[in-house]
Tab-separated table of C-alpha atoms and ligand atoms in Angstrom:
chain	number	residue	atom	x	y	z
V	10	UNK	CA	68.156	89.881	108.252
V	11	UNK	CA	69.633	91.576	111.342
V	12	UNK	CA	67.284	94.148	112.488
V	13	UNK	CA	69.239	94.944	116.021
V	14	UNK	CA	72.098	97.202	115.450
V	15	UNK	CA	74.755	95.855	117.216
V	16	UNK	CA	77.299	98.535	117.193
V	17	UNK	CA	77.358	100.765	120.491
V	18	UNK	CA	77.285	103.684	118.764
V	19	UNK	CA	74.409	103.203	116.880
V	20	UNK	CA	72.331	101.987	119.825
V	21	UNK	CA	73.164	104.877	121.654
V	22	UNK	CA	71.868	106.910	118.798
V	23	UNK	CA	68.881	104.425	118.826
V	24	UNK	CA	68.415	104.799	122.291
V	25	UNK	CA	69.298	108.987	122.132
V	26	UNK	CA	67.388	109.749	118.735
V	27	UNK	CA	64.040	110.097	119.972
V	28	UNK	CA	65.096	112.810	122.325
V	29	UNK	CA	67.022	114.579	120.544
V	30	UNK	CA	64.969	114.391	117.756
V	31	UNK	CA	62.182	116.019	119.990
V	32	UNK	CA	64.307	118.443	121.208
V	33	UNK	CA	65.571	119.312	117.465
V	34	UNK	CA	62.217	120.075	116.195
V	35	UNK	CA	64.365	122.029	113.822
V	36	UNK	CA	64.939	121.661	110.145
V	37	UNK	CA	68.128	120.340	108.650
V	38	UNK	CA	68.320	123.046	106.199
V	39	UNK	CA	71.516	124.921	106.089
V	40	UNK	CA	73.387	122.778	108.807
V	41	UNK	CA	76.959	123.543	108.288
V	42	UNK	CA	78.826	120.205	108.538
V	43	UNK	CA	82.750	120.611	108.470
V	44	UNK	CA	83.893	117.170	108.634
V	45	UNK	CA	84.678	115.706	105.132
V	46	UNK	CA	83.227	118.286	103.675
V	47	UNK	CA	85.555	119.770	100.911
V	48	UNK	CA	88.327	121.648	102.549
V	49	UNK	CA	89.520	125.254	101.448
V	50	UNK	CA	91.890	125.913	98.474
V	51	UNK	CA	95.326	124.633	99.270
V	52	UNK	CA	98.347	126.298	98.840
V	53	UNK	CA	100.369	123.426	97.236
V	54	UNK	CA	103.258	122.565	99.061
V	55	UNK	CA	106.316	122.273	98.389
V	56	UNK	CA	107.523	118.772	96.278
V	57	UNK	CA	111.071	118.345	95.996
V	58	UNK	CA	111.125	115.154	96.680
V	59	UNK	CA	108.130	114.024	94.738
V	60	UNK	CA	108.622	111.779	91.149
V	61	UNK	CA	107.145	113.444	88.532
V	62	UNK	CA	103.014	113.029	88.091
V	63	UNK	CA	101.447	109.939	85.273
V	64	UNK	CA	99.062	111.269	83.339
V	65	UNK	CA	95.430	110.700	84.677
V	66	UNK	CA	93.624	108.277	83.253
V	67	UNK	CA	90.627	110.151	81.869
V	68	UNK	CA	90.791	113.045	79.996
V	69	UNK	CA	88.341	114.835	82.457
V	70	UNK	CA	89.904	113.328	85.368
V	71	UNK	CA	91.785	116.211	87.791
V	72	UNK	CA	95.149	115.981	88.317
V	73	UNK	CA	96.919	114.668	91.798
V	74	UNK	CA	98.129	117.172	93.999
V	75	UNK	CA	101.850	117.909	94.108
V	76	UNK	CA	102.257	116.410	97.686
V	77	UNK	CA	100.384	113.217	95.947
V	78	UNK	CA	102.162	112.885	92.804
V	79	UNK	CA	103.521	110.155	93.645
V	80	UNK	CA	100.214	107.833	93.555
V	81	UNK	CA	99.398	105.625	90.701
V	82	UNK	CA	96.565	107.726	88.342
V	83	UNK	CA	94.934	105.149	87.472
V	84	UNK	CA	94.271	103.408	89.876
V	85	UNK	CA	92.703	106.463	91.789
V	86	UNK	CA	90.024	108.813	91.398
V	87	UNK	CA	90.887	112.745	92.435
V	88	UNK	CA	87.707	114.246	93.905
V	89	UNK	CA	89.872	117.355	94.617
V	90	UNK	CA	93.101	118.123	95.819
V	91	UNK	CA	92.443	116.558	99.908
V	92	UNK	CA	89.982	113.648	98.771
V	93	UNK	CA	91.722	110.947	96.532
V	94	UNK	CA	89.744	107.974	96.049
V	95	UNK	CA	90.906	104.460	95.168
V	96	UNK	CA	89.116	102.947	92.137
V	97	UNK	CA	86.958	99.737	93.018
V	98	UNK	CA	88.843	97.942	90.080
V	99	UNK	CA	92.178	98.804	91.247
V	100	UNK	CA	92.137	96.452	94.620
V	101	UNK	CA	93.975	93.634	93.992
V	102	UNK	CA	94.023	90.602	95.304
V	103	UNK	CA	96.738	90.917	97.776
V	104	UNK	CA	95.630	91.945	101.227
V	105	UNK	CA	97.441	95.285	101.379
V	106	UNK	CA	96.875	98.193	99.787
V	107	UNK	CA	99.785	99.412	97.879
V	108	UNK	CA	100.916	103.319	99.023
V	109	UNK	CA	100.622	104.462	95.118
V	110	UNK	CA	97.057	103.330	95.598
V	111	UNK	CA	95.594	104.386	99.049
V	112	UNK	CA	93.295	106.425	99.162
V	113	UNK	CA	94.155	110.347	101.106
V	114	UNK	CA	91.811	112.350	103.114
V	115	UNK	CA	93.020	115.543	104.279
V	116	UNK	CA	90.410	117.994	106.200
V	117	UNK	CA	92.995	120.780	105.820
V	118	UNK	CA	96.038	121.161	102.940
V	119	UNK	CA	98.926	118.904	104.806
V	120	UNK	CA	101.756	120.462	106.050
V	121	UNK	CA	104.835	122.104	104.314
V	122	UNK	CA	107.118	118.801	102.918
V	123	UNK	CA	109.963	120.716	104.354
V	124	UNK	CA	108.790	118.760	108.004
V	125	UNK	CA	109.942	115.516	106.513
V	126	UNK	CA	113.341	116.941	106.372
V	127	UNK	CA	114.432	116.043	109.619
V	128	UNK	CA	112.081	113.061	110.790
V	129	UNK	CA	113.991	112.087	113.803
V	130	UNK	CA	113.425	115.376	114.577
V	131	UNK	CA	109.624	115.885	114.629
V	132	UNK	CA	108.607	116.844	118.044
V	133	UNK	CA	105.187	115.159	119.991
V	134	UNK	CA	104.000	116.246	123.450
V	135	UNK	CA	102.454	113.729	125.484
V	136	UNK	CA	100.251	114.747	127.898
V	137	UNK	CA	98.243	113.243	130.877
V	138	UNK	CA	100.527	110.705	132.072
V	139	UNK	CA	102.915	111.007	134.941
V	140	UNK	CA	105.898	112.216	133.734
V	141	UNK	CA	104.584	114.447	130.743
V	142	UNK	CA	107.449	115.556	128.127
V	143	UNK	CA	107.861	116.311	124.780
V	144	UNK	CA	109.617	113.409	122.465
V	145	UNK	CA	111.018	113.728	119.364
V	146	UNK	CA	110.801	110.545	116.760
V	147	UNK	CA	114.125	109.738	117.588
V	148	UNK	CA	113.379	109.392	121.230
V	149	UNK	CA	110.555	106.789	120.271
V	150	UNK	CA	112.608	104.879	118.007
V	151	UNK	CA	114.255	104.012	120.988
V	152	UNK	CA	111.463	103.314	123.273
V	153	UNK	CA	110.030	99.918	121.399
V	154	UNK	CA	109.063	98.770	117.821
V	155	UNK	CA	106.165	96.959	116.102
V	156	UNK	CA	103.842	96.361	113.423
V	157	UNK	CA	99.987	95.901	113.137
V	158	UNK	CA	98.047	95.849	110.148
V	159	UNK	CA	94.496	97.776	110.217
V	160	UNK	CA	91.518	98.600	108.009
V	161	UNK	CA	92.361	102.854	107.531
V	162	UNK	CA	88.554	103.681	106.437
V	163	UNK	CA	86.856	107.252	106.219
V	164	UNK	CA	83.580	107.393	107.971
V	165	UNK	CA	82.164	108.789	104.703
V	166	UNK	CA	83.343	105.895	103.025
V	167	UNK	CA	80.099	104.306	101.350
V	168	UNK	CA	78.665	107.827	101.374
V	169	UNK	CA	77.894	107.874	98.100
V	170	UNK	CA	75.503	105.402	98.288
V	171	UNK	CA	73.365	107.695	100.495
V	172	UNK	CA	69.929	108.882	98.485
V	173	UNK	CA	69.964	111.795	99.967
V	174	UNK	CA	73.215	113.510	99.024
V	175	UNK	CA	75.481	114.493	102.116
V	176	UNK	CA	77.672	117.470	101.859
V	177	UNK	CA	80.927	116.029	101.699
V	178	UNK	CA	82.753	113.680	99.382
V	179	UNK	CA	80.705	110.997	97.662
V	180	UNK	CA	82.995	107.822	98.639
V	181	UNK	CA	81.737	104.764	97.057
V	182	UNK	CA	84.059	101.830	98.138
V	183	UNK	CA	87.923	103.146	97.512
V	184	UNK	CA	88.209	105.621	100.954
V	185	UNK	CA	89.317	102.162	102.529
V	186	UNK	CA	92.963	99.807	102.449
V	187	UNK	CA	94.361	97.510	104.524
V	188	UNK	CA	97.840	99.335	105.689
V	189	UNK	CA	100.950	97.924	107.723
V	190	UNK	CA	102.026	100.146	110.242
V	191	UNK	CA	105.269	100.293	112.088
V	192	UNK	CA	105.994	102.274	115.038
V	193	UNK	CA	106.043	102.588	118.750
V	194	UNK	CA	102.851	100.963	120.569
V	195	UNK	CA	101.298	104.032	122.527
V	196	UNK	CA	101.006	101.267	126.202
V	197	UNK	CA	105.293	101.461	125.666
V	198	UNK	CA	105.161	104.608	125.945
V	199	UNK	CA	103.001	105.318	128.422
V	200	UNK	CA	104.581	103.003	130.611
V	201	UNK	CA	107.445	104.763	130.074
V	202	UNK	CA	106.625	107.377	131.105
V	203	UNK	CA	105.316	106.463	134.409
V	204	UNK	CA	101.913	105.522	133.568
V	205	UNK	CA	98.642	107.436	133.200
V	206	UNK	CA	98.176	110.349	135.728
V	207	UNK	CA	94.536	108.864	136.907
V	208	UNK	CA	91.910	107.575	134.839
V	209	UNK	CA	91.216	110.402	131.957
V	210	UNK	CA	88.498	109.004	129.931
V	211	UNK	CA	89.925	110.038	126.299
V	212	UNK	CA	93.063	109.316	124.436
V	213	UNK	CA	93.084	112.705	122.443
V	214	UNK	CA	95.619	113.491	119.045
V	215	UNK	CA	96.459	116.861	118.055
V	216	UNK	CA	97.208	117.333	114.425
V	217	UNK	CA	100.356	119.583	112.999
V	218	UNK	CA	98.894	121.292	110.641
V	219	UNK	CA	99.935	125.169	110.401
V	220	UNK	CA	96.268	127.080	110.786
V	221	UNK	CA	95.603	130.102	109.137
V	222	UNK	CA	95.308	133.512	110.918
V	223	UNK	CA	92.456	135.295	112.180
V	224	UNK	CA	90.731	132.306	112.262
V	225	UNK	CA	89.135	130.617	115.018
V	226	UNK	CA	91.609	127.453	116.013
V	227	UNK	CA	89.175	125.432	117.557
V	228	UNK	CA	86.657	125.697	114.192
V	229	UNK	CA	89.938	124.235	111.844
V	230	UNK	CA	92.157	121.998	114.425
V	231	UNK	CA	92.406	118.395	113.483
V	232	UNK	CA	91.834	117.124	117.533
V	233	UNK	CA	90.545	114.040	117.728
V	234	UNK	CA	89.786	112.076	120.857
V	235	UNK	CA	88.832	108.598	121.356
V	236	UNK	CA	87.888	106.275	124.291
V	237	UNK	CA	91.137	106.255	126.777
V	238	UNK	CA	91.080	102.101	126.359
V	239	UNK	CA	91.701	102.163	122.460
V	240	UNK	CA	95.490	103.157	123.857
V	241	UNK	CA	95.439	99.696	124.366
V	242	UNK	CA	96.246	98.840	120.546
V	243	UNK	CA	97.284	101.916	119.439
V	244	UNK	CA	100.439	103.483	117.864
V	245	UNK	CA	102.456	106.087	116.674
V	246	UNK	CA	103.776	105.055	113.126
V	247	UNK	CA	106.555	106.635	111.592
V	248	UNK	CA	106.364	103.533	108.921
V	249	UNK	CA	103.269	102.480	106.354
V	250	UNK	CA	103.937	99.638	104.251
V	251	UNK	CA	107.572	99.223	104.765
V	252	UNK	CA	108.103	102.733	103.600
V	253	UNK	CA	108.917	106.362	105.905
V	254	UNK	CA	105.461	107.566	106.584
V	255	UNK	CA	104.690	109.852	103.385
V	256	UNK	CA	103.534	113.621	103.750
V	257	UNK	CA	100.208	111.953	102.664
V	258	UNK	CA	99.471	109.923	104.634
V	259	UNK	CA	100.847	111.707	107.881
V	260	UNK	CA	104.885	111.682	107.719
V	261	UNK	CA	107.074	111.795	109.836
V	262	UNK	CA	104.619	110.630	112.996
V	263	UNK	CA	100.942	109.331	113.212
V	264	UNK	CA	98.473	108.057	115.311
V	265	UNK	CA	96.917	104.982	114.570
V	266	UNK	CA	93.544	103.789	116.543
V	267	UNK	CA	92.862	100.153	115.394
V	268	UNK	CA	89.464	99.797	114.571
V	269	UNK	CA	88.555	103.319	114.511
V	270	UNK	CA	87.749	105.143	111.561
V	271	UNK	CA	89.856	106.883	109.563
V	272	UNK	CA	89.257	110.236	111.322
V	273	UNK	CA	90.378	109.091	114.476
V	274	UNK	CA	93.864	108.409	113.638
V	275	UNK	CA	95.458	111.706	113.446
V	276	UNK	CA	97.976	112.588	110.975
V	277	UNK	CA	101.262	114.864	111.479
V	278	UNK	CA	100.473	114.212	115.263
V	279	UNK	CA	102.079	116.950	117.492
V	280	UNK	CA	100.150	116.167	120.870
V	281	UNK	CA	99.302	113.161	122.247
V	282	UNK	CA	97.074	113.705	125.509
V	283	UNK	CA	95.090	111.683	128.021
V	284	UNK	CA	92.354	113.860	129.044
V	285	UNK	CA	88.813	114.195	130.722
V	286	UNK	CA	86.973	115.649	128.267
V	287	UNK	CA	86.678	115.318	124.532
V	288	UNK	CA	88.503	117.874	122.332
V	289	UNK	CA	86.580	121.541	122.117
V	290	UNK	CA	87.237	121.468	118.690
V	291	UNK	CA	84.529	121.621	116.044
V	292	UNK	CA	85.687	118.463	114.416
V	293	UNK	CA	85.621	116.601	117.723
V	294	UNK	CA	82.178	118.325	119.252
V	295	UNK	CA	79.761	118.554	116.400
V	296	UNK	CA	81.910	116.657	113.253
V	297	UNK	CA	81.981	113.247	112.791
V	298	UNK	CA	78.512	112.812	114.760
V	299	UNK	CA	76.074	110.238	113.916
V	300	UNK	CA	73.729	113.060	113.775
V	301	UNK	CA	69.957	112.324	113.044
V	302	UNK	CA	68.464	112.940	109.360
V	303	UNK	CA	66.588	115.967	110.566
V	304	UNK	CA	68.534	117.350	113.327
V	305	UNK	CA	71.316	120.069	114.089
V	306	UNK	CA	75.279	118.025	114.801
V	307	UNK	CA	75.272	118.370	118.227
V	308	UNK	CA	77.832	116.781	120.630
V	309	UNK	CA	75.495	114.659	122.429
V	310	UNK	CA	75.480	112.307	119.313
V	311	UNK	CA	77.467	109.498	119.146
V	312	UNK	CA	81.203	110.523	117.477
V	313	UNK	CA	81.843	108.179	114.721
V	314	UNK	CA	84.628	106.147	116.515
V	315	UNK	CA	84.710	102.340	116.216
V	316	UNK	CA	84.053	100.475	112.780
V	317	UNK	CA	81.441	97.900	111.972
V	318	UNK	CA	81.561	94.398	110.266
V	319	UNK	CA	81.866	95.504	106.291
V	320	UNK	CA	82.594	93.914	103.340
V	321	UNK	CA	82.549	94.412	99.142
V	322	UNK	CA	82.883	92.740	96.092
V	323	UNK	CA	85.951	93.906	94.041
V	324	UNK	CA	86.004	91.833	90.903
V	325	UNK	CA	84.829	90.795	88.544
V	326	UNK	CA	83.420	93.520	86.469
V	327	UNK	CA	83.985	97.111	89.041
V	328	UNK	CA	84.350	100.047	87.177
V	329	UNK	CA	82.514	98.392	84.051
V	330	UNK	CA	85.270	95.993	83.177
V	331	UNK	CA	83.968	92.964	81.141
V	332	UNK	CA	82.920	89.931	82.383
V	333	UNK	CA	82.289	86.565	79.925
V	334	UNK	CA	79.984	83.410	81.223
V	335	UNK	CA	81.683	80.785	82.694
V	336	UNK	CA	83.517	80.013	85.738
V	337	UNK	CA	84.983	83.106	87.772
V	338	UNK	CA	86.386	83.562	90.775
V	339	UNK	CA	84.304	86.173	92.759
V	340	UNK	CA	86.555	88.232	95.043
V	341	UNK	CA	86.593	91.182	97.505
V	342	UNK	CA	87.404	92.265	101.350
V	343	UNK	CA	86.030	92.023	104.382
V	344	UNK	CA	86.428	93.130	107.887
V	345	UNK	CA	84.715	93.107	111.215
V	346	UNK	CA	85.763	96.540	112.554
V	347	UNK	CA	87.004	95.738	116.259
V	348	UNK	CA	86.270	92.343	115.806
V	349	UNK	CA	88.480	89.364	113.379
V	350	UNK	CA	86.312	87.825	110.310
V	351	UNK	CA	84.758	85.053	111.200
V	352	UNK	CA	82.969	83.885	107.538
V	353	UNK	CA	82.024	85.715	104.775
V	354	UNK	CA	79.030	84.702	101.730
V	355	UNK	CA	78.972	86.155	98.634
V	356	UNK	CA	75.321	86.106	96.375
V	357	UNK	CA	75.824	86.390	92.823
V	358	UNK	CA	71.767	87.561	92.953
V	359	UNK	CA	71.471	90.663	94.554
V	360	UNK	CA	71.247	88.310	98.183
V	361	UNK	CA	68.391	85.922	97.512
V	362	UNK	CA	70.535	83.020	97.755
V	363	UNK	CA	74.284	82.623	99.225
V	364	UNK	CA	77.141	80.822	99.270
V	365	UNK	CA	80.168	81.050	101.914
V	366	UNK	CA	83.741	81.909	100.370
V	367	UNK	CA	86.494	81.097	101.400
V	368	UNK	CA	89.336	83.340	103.287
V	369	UNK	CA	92.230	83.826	101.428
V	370	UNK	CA	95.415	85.120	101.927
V	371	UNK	CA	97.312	85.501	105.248
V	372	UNK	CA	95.297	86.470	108.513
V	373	UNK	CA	97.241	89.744	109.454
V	374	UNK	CA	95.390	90.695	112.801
V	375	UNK	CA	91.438	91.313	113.858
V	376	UNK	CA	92.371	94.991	112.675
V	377	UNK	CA	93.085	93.971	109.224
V	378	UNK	CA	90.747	92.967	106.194
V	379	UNK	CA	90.328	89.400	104.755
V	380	UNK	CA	90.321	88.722	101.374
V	381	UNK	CA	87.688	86.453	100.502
V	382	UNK	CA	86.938	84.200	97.049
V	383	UNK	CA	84.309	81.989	95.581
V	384	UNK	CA	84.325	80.699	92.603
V	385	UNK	CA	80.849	80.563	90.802
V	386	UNK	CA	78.977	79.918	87.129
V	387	UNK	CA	77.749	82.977	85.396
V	388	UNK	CA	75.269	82.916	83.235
V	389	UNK	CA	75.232	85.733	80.475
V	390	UNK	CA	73.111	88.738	81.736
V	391	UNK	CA	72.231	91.179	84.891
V	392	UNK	CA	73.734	89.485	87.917
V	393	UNK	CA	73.890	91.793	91.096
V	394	UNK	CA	77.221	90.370	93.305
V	395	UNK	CA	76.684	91.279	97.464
V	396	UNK	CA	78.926	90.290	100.087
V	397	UNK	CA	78.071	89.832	103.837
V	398	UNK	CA	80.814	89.450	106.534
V	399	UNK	CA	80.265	88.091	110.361
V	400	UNK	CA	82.432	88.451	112.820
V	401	UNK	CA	84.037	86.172	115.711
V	402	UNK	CA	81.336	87.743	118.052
V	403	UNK	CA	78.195	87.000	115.745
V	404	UNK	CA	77.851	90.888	114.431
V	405	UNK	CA	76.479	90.555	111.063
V	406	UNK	CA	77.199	93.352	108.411
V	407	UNK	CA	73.684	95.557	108.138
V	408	UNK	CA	71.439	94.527	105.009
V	409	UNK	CA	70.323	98.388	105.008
V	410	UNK	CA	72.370	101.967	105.771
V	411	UNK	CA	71.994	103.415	108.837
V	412	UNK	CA	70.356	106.527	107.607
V	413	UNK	CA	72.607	109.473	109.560
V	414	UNK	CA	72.174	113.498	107.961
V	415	UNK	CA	76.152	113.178	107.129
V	416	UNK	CA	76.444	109.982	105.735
V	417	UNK	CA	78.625	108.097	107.648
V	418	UNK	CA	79.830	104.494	108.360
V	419	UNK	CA	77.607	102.902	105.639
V	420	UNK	CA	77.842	99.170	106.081
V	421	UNK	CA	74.961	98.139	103.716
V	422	UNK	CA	75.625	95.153	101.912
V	423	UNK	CA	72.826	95.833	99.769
V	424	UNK	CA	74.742	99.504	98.986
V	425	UNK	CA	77.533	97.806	98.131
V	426	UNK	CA	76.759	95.615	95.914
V	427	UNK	CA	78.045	95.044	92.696
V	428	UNK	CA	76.215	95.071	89.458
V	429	UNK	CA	77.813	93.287	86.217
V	430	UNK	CA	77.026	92.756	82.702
V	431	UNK	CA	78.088	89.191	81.563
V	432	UNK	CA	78.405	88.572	77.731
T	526	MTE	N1	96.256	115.910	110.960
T	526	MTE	C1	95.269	115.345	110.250
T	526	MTE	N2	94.964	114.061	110.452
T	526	MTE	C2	93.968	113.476	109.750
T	526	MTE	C3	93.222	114.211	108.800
T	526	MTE	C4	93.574	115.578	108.614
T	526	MTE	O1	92.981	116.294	107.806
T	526	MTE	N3	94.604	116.100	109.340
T	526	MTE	N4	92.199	113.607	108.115
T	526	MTE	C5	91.608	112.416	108.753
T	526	MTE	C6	90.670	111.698	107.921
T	526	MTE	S1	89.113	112.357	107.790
T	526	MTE	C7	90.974	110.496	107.366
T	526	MTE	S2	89.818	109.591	106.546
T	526	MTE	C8	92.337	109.953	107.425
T	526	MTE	C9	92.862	109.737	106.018
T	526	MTE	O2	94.121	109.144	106.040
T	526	MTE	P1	94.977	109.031	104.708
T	526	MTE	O3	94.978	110.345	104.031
T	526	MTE	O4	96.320	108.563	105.147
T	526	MTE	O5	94.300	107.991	103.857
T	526	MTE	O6	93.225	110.814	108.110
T	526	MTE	C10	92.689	111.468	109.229
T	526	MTE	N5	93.715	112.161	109.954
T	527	MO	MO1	87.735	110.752	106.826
């Protein structure tokens, strides 16, 4: 297997670890890590609008939020009242992810639902270009349109899989879907506005959440900021699957950074800005850092930005579902990150021997997943199903986790791999 990491992140950190590991020296104990970890009691907001709740699945199981009442209950699993999970069982075998059944991933408790009242209305500063101004949705609406289907995937996604138990939510598979977004492209409007004013190295969102008082901004502000050339792909969506951006997922206005994970594409966005440095704010300087098992987040460790070739089984048998001998059609997703699928193999024995699968499905963009099948003869017994996905530029998805204190961007094959029962 691959033993060169081929993401630039992760040689960086490669490259980087040593030192900083030398210069740590410190123990790990009693790091505070904000990012995905769970976020303070929310007020709930307000749900007018919202259909009534279905009754979760599991008698044990906590209820949705009122601002996600809306989502199908069984098809998700509610970690708490920001971190909503979708079960491995519930991807289909269409390529998108249906709203009811995406997962959400809020760092702070969204916004009031009274700011969808008046979408056109919702206000975004854009900063860093030459003729900086504040645009309201309506504005953009009339500055360009299109859609682009991308992979919307926490970095902690796969964090469960980590032995050594990151704070933070224990995402198996379900903090992933493939999403169509419609909006303005972010190049449209930059052009429109005259162009960028110079060559600022980041591409930085500001989220609208309302912060609390007395409280530090900078240690709660969802501020992301990513390298200035992902503008090239980007967007601001006012649209996800066809539908008025929900409150959950961002509504009325979000950023969207192809290939990025899920972090990086800011929700409620209220400030776009091209800028020279990175974001002062905790989430941006020491969250989301590919930070060293035994050291301190610090921000000269790679941020978790771009994704990496990943792919996972979905059915047969997730979530303990049964599975009889015979033929079946092995099936799951797969995507390369910043890079289109190029194959994908599928081992119904834990990876000793494999088999390419077919792509299925319609090819929606390098940003989106594949859905891959294979049909196969199980015997009865153990079998342990792994995927593996290359991409058009030869990156292989990782055998092993990239061990990292928080637990992020866990591409293992081996970790995801899917263990079934067949009677
Ligand atoms: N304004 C804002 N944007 C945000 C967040 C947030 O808490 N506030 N959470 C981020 C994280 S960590 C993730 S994984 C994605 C989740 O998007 P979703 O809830 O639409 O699935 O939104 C990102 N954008
Ligand atoms: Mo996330």
């Amino acid at each position: 297997m691959e033993t060169t990491p081929r993401n630039p992140a992760r040689r960086r950190l490669l490259a980087g670890s040593a030192g900083a590991l030398a210069a740590a020296g410190l123990g790990a104990s009693g790091i505070a890590r904000a990012s995905d970890a769970p976020a303070k009691p929310a007020a709930a907001p307000a749900t007018a609008t919202a259909p009534a709740a279905k009754p979760a699945a599991a008698s044990t199981a906590k209820p949705l939020p009122p601002y996600a009442a809306w989502k199908d209950a069984d098809s998700v699993i509610v970690h708490s009242a920001n971190t909503i999970e979708t079960r491995r069982s519930a991807f289909g075998d269409g390529i998108i992810t249906p709203s009811r059944q995406l997962y959400v991933r809020n760092n702070l408790p969204p916004p009031d639902a009274a700011i969808l009242d008046d979408r056109d209305g919702w206000k975004v500063e854009i900063q860093g270009v030459k003729q900086p101004r504040t645009l309201t949705v309506g504005d953009l609406k009339t500055l360009g349109v299109e859609s682009i289907a991308t992979v919307l995937q926490c970095s902690g996604n796969g964090r469960g899989f980590f032995p050594h138990k990151p704070s933070g939510t224990p995402w198996e598979v379900g903090a992933a879907g493939c999403v169509m977004w419609t909006g303005v492209p972010v190049r449209t409007l930059v052009e429109y506005l005259g162009g960028l004013d110079g060559t600022p190295a980041f591409m930085t969102g500001t989220g609208g959440e309302v912060l609390p008082e007395g409280l530090d901004p900078k240690s709660l502000l969802v501020e992301r900021s990513v390298p200035r050339e992902a503008m090239q792909d980007a967007m601001l969506a006012w649209e996800m699957n066809g539908e008025p951006l929900s409150l959950a997922h961002g509504g009325p206005l979000r950023l969207i950074v192809p290939g990025y994970t899920g972090v990086n594409n800011v929700k409620y966005i209220k400030r776009l800005a091209f800028t020279a440095e990175q974001s002062p704010a905790k989430i941006q300087q020491t969250g989301y850092r590919l930070t060293p098992m035994d050291a301190k987040p610090s921000p000269d460790q790679p941020s978790v930005w771009a994704m990496e070739p990943k792919s996972w089984i979905n059915a047969p048998g997730a979530n303990g579902q049964a599975v009889k001998a015979g033929r079946v059609v092995v099936r799951g997703v797969a995507f390369g990150g910043m890079h289109a699928v190029k194959r994908v193999d599928v081992s119904i024995d834990g990876g000793k021997t494999w088999k390419q699968a077919a792509l299925i499905g319609p090819d929606l963009g390098k940003y989106a997943w594949r859905q891959f099948a294979l049909p196969v003869e199980l015997t009865a017994g153990q079998h342990m199903l792994v995927s593996r996905v290359e991409d058009t530029q030869g990156n292989v998805q990782v055998e092993n986790r990239f061990e990292n204190a928080p637990g992020y961007i866990n591409s293992s094959w081996r970790d995801h791999g899917l263990a079934i029962n067949v009677s």
